[in-house]
Structures are given as structure tokens and as C-alpha cells.
CSV table of C-alpha atoms in Angstrom, one decimal:
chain,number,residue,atom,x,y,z
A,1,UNK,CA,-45.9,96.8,148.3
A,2,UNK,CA,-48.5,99.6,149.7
A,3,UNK,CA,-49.9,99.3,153.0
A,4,UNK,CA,-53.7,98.8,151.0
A,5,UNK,CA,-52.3,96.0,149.1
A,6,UNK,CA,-50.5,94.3,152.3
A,7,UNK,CA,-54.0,94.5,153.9
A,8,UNK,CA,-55.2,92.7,151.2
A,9,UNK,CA,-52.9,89.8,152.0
A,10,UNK,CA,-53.8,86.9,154.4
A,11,UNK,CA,-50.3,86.6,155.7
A,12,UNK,CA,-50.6,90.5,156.6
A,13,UNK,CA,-53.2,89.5,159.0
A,14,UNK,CA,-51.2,86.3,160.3
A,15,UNK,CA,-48.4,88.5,161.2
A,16,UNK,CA,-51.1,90.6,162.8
A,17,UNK,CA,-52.6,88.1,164.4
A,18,UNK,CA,-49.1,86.7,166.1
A,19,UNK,CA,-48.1,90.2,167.2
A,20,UNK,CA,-50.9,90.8,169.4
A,21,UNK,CA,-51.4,87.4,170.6
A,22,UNK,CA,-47.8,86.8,171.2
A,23,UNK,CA,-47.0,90.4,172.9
A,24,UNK,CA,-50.4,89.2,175.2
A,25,UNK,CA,-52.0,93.1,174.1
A,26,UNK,CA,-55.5,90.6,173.4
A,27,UNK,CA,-57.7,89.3,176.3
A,28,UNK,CA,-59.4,86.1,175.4
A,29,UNK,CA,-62.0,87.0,173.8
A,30,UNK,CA,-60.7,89.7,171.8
A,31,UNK,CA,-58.4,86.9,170.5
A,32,UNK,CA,-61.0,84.8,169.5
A,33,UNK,CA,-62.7,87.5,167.7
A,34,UNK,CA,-59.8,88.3,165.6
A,35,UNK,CA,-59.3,84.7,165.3
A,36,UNK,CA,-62.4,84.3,163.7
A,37,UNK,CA,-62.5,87.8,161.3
A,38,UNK,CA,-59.3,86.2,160.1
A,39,UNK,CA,-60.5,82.6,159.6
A,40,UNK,CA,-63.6,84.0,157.6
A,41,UNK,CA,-62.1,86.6,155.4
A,42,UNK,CA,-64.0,89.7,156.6
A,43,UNK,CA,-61.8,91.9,155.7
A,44,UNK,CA,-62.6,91.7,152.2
A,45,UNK,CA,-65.7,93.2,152.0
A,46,UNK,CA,-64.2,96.2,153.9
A,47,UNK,CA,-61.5,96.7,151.2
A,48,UNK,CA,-63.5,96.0,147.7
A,49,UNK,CA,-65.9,98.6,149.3
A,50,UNK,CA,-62.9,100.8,149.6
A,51,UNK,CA,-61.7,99.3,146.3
A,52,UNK,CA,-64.9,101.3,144.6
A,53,UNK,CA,-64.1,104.3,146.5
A,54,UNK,CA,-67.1,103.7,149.4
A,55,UNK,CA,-64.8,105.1,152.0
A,56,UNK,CA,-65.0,104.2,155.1
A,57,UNK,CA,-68.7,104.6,157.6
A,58,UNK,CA,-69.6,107.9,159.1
A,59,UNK,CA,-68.0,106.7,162.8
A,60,UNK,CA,-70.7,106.8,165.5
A,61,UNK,CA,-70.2,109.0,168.5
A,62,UNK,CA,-70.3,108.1,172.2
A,63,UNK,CA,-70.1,109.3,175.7
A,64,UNK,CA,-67.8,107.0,178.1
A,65,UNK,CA,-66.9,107.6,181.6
A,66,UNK,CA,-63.3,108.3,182.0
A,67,UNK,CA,-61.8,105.7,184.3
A,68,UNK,CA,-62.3,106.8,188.1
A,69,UNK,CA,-64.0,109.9,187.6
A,70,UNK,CA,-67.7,111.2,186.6
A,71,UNK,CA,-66.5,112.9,183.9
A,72,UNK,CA,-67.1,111.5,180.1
A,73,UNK,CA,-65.0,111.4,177.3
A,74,UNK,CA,-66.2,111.4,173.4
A,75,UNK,CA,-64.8,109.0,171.1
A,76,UNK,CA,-65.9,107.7,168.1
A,77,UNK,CA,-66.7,104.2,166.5
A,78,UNK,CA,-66.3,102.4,163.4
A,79,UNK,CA,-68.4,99.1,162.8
A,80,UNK,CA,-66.3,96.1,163.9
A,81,UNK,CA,-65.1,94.8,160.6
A,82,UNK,CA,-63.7,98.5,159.1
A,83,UNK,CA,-61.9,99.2,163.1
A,84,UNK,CA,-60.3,96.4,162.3
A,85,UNK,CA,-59.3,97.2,158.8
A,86,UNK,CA,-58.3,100.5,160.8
A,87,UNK,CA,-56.2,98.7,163.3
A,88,UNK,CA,-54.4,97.1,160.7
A,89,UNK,CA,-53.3,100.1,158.6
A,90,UNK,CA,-52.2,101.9,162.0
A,91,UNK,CA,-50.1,98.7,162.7
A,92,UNK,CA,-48.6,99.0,159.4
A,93,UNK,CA,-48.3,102.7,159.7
A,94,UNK,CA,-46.9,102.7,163.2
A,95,UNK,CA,-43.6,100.0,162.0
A,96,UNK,CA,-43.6,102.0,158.6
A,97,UNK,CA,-42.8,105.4,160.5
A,98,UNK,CA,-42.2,105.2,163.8
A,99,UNK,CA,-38.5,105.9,163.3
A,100,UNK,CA,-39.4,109.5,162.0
A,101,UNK,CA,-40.2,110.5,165.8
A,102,UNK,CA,-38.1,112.0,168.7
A,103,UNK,CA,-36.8,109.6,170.8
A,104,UNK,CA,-38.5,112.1,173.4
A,105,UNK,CA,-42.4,110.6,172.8
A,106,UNK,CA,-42.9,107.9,174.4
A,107,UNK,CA,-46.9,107.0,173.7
A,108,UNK,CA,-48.1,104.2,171.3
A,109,UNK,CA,-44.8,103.3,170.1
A,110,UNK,CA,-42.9,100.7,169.5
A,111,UNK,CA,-40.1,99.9,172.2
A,112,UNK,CA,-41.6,103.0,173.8
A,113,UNK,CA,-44.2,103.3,177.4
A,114,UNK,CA,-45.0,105.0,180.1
A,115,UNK,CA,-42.7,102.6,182.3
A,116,UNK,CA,-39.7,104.0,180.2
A,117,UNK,CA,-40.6,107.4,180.2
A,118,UNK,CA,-40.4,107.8,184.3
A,119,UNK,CA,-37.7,105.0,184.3
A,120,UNK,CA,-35.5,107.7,182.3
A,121,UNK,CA,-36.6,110.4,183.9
A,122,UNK,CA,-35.9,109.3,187.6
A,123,UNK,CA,-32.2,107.5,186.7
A,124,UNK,CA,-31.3,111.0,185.7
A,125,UNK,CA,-28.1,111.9,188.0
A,126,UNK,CA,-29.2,114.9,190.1
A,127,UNK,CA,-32.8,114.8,188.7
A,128,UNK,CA,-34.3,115.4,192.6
A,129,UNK,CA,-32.6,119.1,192.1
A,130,UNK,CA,-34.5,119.8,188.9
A,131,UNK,CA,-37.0,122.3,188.6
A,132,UNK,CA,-39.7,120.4,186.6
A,133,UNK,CA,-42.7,121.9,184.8
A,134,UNK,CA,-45.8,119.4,184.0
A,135,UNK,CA,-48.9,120.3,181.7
A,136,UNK,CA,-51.4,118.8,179.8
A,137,UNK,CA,-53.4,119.3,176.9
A,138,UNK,CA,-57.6,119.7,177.1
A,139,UNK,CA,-59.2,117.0,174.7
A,140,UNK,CA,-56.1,117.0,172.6
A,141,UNK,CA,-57.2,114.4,170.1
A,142,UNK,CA,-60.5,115.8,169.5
A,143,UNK,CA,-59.4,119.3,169.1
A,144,UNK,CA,-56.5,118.4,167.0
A,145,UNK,CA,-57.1,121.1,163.9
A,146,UNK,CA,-57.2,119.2,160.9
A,147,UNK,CA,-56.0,121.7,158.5
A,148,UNK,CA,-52.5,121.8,160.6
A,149,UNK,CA,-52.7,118.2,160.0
A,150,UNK,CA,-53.1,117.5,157.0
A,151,UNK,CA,-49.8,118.7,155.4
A,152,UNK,CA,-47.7,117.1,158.1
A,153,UNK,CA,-49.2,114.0,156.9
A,154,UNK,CA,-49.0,114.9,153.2
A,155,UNK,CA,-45.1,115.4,154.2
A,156,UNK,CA,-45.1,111.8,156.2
A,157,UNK,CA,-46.9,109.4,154.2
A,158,UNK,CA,-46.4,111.0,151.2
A,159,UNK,CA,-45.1,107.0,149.8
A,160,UNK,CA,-48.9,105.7,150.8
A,161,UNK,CA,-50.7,107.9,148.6
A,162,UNK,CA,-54.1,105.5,148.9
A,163,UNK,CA,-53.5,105.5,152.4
A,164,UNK,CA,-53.0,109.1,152.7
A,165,UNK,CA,-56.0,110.1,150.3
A,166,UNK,CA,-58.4,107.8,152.9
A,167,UNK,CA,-57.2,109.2,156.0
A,168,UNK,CA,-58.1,112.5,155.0
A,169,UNK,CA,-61.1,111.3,153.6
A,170,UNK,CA,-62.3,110.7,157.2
A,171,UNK,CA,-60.6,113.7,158.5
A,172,UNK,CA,-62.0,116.1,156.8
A,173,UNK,CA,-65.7,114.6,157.1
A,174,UNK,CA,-67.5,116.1,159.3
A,175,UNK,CA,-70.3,114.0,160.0
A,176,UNK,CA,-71.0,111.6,162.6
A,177,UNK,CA,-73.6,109.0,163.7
A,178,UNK,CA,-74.9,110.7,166.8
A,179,UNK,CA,-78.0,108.9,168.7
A,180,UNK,CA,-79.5,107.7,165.6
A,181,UNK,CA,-78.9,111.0,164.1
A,182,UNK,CA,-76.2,112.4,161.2
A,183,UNK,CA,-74.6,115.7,162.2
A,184,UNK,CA,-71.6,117.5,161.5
A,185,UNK,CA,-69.2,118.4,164.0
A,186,UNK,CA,-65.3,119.5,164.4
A,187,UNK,CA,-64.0,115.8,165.8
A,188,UNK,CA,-60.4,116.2,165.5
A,189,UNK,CA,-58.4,112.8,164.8
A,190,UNK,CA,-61.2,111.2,166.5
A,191,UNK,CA,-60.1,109.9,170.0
A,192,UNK,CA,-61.3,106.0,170.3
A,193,UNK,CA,-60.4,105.5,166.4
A,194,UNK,CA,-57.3,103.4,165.6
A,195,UNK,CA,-55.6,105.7,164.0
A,196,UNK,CA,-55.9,108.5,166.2
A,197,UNK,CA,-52.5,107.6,168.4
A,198,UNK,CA,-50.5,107.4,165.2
A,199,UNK,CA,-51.9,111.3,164.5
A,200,UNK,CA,-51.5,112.5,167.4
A,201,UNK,CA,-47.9,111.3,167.7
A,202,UNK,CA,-47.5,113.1,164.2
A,203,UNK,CA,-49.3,116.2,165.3
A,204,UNK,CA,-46.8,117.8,167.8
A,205,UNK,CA,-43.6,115.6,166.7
A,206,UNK,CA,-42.6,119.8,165.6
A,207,UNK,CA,-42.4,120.8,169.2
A,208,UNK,CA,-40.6,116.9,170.2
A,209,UNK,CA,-37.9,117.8,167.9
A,210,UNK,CA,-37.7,121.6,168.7
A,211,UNK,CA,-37.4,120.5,172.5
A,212,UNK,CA,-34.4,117.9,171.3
A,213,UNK,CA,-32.2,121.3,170.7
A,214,UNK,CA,-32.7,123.1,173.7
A,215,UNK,CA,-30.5,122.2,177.0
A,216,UNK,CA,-33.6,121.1,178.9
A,217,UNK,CA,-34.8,117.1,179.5
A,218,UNK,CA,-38.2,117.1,178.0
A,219,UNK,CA,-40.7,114.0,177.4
A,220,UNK,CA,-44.1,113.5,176.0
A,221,UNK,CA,-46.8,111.3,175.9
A,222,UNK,CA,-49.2,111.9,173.9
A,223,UNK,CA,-51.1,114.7,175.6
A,224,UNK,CA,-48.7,114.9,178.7
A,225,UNK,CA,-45.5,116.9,178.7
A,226,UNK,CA,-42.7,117.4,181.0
A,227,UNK,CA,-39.6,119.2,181.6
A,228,UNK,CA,-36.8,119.7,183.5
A,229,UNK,CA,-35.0,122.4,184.2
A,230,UNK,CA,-31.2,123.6,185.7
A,231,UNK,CA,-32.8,126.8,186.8
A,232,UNK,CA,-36.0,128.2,187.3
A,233,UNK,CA,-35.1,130.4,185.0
A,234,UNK,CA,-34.7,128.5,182.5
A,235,UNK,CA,-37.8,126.5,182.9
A,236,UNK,CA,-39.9,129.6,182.9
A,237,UNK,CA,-38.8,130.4,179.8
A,238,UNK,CA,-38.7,127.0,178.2
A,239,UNK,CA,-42.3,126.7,179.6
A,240,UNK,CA,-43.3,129.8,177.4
A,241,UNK,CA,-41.7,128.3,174.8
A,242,UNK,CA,-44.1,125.2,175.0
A,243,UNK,CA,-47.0,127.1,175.8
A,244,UNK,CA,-46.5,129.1,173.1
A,245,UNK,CA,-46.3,126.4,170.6
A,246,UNK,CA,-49.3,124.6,171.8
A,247,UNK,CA,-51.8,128.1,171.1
A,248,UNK,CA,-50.1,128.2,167.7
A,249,UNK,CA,-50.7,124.6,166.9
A,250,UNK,CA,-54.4,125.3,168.2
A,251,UNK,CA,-54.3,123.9,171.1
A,252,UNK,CA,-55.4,124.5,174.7
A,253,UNK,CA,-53.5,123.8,177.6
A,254,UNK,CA,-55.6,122.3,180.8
A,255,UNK,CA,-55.1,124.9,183.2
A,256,UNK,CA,-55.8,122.9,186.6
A,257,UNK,CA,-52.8,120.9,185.5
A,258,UNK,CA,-50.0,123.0,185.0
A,259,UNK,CA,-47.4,122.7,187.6
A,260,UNK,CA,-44.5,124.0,188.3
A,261,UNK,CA,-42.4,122.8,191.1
A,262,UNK,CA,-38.8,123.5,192.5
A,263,UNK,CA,-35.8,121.4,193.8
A,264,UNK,CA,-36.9,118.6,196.4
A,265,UNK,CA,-40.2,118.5,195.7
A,266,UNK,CA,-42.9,116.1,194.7
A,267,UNK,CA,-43.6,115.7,190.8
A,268,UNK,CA,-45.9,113.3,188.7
A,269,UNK,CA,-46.0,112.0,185.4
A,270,UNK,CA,-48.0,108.9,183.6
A,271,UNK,CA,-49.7,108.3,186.8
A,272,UNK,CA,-46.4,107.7,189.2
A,273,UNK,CA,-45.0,110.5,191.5
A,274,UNK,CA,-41.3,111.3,192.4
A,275,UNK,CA,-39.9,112.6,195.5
A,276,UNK,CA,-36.8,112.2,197.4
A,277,UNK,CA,-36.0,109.3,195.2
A,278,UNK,CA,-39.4,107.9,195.9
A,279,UNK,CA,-41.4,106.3,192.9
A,280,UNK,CA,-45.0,105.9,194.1
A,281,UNK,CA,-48.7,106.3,192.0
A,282,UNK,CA,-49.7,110.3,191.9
A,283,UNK,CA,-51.6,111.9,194.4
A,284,UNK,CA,-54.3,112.2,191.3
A,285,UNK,CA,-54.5,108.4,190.6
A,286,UNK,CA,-54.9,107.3,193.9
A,287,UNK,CA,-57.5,109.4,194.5
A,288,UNK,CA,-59.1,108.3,191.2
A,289,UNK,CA,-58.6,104.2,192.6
A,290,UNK,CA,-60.2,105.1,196.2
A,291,UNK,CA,-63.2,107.3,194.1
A,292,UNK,CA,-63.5,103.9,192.0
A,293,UNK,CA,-63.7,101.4,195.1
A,294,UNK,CA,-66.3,104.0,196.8
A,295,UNK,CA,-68.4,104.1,193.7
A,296,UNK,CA,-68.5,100.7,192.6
A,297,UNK,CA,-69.3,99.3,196.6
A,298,UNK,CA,-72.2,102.1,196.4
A,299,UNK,CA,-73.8,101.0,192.9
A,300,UNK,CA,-73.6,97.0,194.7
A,301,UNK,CA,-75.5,97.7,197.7
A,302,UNK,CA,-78.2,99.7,195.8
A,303,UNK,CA,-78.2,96.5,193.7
A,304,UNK,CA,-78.4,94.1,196.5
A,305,UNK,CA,-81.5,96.4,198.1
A,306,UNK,CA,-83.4,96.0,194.6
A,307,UNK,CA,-82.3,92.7,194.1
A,308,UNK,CA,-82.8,91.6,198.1
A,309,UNK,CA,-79.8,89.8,197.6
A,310,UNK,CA,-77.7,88.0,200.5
A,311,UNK,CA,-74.8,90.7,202.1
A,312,UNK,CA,-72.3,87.9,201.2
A,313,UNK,CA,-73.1,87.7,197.8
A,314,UNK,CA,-73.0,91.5,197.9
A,315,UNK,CA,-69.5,91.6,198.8
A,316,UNK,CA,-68.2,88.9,196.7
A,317,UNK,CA,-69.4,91.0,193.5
A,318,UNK,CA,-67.3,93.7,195.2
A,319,UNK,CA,-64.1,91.9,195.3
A,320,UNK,CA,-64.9,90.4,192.0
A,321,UNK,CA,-65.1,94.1,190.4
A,322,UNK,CA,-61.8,95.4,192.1
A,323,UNK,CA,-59.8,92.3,191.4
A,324,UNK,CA,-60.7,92.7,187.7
A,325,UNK,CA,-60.1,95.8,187.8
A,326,UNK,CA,-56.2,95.4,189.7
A,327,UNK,CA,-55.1,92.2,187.7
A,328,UNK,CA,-56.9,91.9,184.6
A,329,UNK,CA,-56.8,93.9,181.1
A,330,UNK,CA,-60.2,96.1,180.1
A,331,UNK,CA,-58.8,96.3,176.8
A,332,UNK,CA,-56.2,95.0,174.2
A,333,UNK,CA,-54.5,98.3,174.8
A,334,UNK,CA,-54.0,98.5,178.2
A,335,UNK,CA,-51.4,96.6,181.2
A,336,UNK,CA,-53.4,95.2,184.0
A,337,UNK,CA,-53.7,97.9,186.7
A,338,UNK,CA,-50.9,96.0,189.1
A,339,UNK,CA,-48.7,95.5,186.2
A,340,UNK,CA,-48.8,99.2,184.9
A,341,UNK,CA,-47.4,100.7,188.5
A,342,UNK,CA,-45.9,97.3,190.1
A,343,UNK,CA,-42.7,97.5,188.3
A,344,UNK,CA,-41.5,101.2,188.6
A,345,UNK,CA,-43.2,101.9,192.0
A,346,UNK,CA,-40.4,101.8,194.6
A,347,UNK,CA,-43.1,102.2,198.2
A,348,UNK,CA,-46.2,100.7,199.4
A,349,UNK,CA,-47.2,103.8,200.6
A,350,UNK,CA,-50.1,103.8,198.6
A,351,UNK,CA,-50.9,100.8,198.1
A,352,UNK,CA,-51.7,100.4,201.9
A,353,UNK,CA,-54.2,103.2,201.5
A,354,UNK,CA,-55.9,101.9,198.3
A,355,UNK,CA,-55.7,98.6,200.9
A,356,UNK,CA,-57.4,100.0,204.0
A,357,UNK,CA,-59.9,102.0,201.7
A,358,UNK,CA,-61.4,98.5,200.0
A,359,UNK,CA,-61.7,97.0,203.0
A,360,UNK,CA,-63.6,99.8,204.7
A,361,UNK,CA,-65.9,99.0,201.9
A,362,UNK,CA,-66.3,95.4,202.0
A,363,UNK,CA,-67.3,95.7,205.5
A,364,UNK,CA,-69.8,98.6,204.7
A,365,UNK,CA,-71.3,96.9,202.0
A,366,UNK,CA,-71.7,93.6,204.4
A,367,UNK,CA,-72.7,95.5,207.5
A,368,UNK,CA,-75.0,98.4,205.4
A,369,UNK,CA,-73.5,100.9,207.8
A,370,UNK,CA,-70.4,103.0,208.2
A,371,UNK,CA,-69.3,102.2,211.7
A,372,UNK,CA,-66.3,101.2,213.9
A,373,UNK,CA,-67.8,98.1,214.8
A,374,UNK,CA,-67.9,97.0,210.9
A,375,UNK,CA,-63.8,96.1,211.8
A,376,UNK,CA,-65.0,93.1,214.4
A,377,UNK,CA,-65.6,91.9,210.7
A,378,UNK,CA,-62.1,89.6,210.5
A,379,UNK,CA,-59.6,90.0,207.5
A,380,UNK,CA,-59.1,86.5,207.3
A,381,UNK,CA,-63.3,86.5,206.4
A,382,UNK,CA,-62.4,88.8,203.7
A,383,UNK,CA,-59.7,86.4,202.1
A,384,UNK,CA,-62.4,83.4,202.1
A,385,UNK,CA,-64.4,86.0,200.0
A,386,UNK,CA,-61.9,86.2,197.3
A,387,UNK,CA,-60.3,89.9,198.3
A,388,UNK,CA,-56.4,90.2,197.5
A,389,UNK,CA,-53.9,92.4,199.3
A,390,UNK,CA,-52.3,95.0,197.0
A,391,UNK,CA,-49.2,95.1,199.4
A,392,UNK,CA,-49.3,91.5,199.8
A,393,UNK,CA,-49.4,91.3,195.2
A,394,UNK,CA,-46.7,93.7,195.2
A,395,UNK,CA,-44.3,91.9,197.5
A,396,UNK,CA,-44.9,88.9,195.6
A,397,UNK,CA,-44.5,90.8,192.4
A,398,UNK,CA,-40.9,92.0,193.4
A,399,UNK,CA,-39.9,88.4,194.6
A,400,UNK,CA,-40.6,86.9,191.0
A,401,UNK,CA,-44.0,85.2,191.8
A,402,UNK,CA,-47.0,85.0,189.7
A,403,UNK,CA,-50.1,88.0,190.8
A,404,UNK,CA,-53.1,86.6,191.6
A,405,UNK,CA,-55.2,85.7,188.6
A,406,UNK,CA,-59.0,86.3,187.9
């Protein structure tokens, strides 16, 4: 049976529907919303639309701060009821050919994360005396060039020929719903769509399977690739050979984040750094927590000036926002905060200075002033309000016991 027939199929969506909720990948309400697209069908208007060769909406593109920076990021959005009829021919997709790729990529897969990239990486005997080169593609899955694409998916999915023909369908349209307005635009495999993990996987899985010949240990996920080298030497020139790749696949490397670093030295991947057997969170993620904290107690005191509301209920919103943000899910896709780093981080190194840097900013949003005095303010005050000690979660995290819930 084809994956547009099986999506046809109520128990299809069951099995669907257990997967996610079992795996705990849904937050409440996103359960009861697939819950309830189930109970009622809606995913058969989607598919006798496609049934009549409707295709699928022109997606509907949007601007979204990346997490703990100014920057924005495009992606691009189906209505509800077709990203779901998206989600579950990814699903399909993903358990259909997952097999096909190098044991070497590790995002959006099945058995496969972050945490088991760096746990391989840093149980490698002798991996401290590596050289390691790190580099990152700009935008990838927007600027992914479709006519590269295409025939790598042709030569993939060439058993799903209904799939295929409505996957490039999308691809190769070039409009979008942009403020109201329908333009055209190169979008790439559209980063924020469902399928555009399974694509991007596909896109380089050339170079993954190049890299599993050459004497080097190499990783990748998804736009983030690292290597390891005997020699510098040799990681110079199996650097080039990446790099090389990359232009010829159209691609663009992000220069600021190309690194190259020697023996000893600190490295980071996924978000964690490594150094002298050390697993803590990057340099670049801390600062993007601390960045976060800072701008999230500023936009509550300009909302407790407008709103004249008390400094206590001030600071509670605070501590509300940053426990969310440590120990609960945004998104069906995404670990908690604490449970992404947690169990691979080996210090609390940071963690005391992601500590010491909320507190400063409870007691600045209570006091309204950046001062030494703000610290005759009492920790023990800051408990009754709700706040929770990253040191204190992790501890508790590494004994067994349960993180504080919000």
C-alpha cells in the first residue's frame, strides 16, 4: 500500500496518534488538537482535494525570531488541516527510508539526536588530541536548490510515485502567501514545513556517505558538520574537501562559524562544548540563555510601567517565562531546555552563571534599578516567588528525581 492510500486509512492516523503521544513529542494541547482532527475526519477533505489534483495551498510566509537572538528566521506555513496531512506523509516517509542514510546524520531521525551525536563523539578514545573542524551552513533549508533536488528524490522515492509527483509539486512552485500578498520567490525545501527535515537529510546524504570512506570521524546534523582529524594536515584537506562539496551542491558556508581548532582545545557541537573531558553548553548558547533572561525581564518591566502593575507581580511573570522556558516543551519537536543539556552535560559551570544572571534580573525587575544593594533582596524571597535553581534541577536530575514541573 502507498503512503497516499495509508493516509487515507484511520488506523494510519491511530498509529500516528500513539507515536507521538506515547514518545511524549506532543504538549497538551497539541494532543488534543490531533485528538480532535482524528476524531472528526479532517483529513479527508485534504486528500479528495488532492484526489482531484488541487495540490496542496500556496504556504504563507513568516518572519520568527530565532530563539535568544534578534535575528529572524523565514519559514513557511500550510493551513492546519494540510500540515498535518504533511506531518503524516513525512512520518511515513521518515520509517519508509530512513535506513537509506549514513549512520553519520544524526538530525530528525529515528534512533538518532543531538544527545548521540556528542555522546559518540566525546567516548571516542583519544578524541581530546583531535584536531576538529566545525562549520555550518547559511539558511540551508531555504537555499536548498531545488533542481539538485529533485533527482535525488526521483532516485529515493521513486516507489511513491503520487508522493513524489506532489512533493515536487510544492517544490517547484514558487509562490507564497506573503502579508496578504502572492509572490514568487526561490524558498528552498521551505524551512517550518514538515517535510523540510526529511529533504534536507536527503539533500547532502552524497557528502555523509563520501565522508563514511575517508579516515576521518565526521557527523552531521542537519546544517551542522564536524570533523575530526589525526593531523592538521589532514583536516585541512578534508575540510576543502567539505567545503568544496557544499559550493557545488549550492550552498554557502556561514563564515563566522567555521572553526578550526587543535589538540586540547575547546570545541562545540549541537549546543554542548568539549574540553579536557569536559561536557558543558557552548560558549554561543549560554550567551544566547543570558541574552534571553535580559530581554524577557526588560520587555516585563516596560509592561509593569504601562500596566502600573505591583513589582511582585512583575517578577512572578519573570520566573513564570524562564521556568517555561527551562522545563517545558515550545513545541512537539523539541526536549525541554533542561532535558536537552541535563543528560550529556558533565559541569555546572554554566549553569551557575545562567543561575546568578536570572537572579540579577529578578531583583532589577523588583527593585527598577541595577545596584549592589538589589542583593539585600533574600534568595529564599525568590524561591516563594516560584524561581528554580538550574544547579539545584541538575543535581536532582543526576540523582534520578523528577525536574520541577510548570
Amino acid at each position: 500500500m502507498g503512503i497516499l492510500d495509508q493516509l487515507k486509512k484511520e488506523e494510519t492516523w491511530e498509529a500516528y496518534f500513539t507515536c507521538k503521544t506515547e514518545k511524549q513529542h506532543l504538549s497538551r494541547k497539541e494532543t488534543e488538537a490531533l485528538r480532535s482532527f482524528i476524531d472528526e475526519k479532517a483529513w479527508l477533505p485534504v486528500m479528495n482535494s488532492l484526489e482531484t489534483g488541487a495540490g496542496f495551498s500556496v504556504p504563507e510566509l513568516k518572519k520568527i525570531r530565532k530563539s535568544g537572538t534578534e535575528k529572524k528566521r523565514t519559514v513557511f506555513l500550510f493551513p492546519p488541516e494540510e500540515n498535518y496531512v504533511l506531518k503524516l506523509m513525512t512520518w511515513l516517509l521518515e520509517r519508509q527510508y530512513d535506513s537509506l542514510f549514513s549512520e553519520d546524520l544524526y538530525s530528525f531521525r529515528i534512533g538518532q539526536s543531538a544527545g548521540k551525536a556528542v555522546k559518540k563523539l566525546i567516548r571516542v578514545p583519544g578524541i581530546r588530541e583531535r584536531y576538529v573542524y566545525k562549520a555550518d551552513i547559511s539558511d540551508y533549508f531555504n537555499s536548498i536548490p531545488i533542481p539538485g533536488l529533485l533527482p535525488l528524490m526521483e532516485k529515493t522515492i521513486s516507489e511513491e510515485p503520487e508522493c513524489l509527483k506532489l512533493l515536487t509539486d510544492v517544490l517547484t512552485d514558487p509562490r507564497v502567501l506573503d502579508e496578504g500578498t502572492v509572490r514568487e520567490m526561490d524558498k528552498g525545501v521551505m524551512a517550518g514545513s514538515p517535510f523540510s527535515v526529511f529533504l534536507a537529510n536527503l539533500y547532502l546524504d552524497p557528502l555523509d556517505k563520501e565522508m563514511e570512506k575517508h579516515p576521518v570521524l565526521y557527523a552531521r546534523y542537519s546544517d551542522d558538520i564536524i570533523l575530526f582529524a589525526e593531523t592538521e594536515e589532514q583536516r585541512d584537506r578534508e575540510a576543502a574537501f567539505i567545503e568544496k562539496t557544499i559550493q557545488e551542491a549550492g550552498l554557502l558556508l556561514n563564515p563566522g562559524k567555521v572553526v578550526r581548532t587543535g589538540p586540547g582545545e575547546k570545541w562545540s557541537f549541537l549546543g554542548f562544548s568539549y574540553e579536557n573531558g569536559a561536557v558543558d553548553i557552548s560558549p554561543v548558547s549560554l550567551k544566547k540563555i543570558k541574552d534571553r533572561i535580559r530581554r524577557r525581564a526588560r520587555a516585563i518591566k516596560r509592561w509593569q510601567i504601562r500596566k502600573g502593575a505591583a513589582d511582585e507581580q512583575a517578577v512572578k511573570g519573570l520566573i513564570r517565562a524562564m521556568n517555561r522556558k527551562f522545563f517545558a516543551a515550545d513545541n512537539e519537536n523539541d526536549l525541554t531546555w533542561c532535558r536537552w543539556y541535563f543528560p550529556l552535560i558533565t559541569t555546572d559551570t554554566s549553569l551557575h552563571e545562567i543561575d546568578a544572571c536570572l537572579q540579577y534580573w529578578i531583583r532589577a525587575v523588583y527593585s527598577g534599578h541595577h545596584r549592589k544593594k538589589n542583593y539585600e533582596l533574600p534568595y529564599e524571597r525568590l524561591k516563594d516567588w516560584g524561581y528554580e535553581s538550574l544547579v539545584h534541577a541538575w543535581y536532582l536530575f543526576k540523582k534520578g528525581k523528577e525536574l520541577p514541573s510548570v
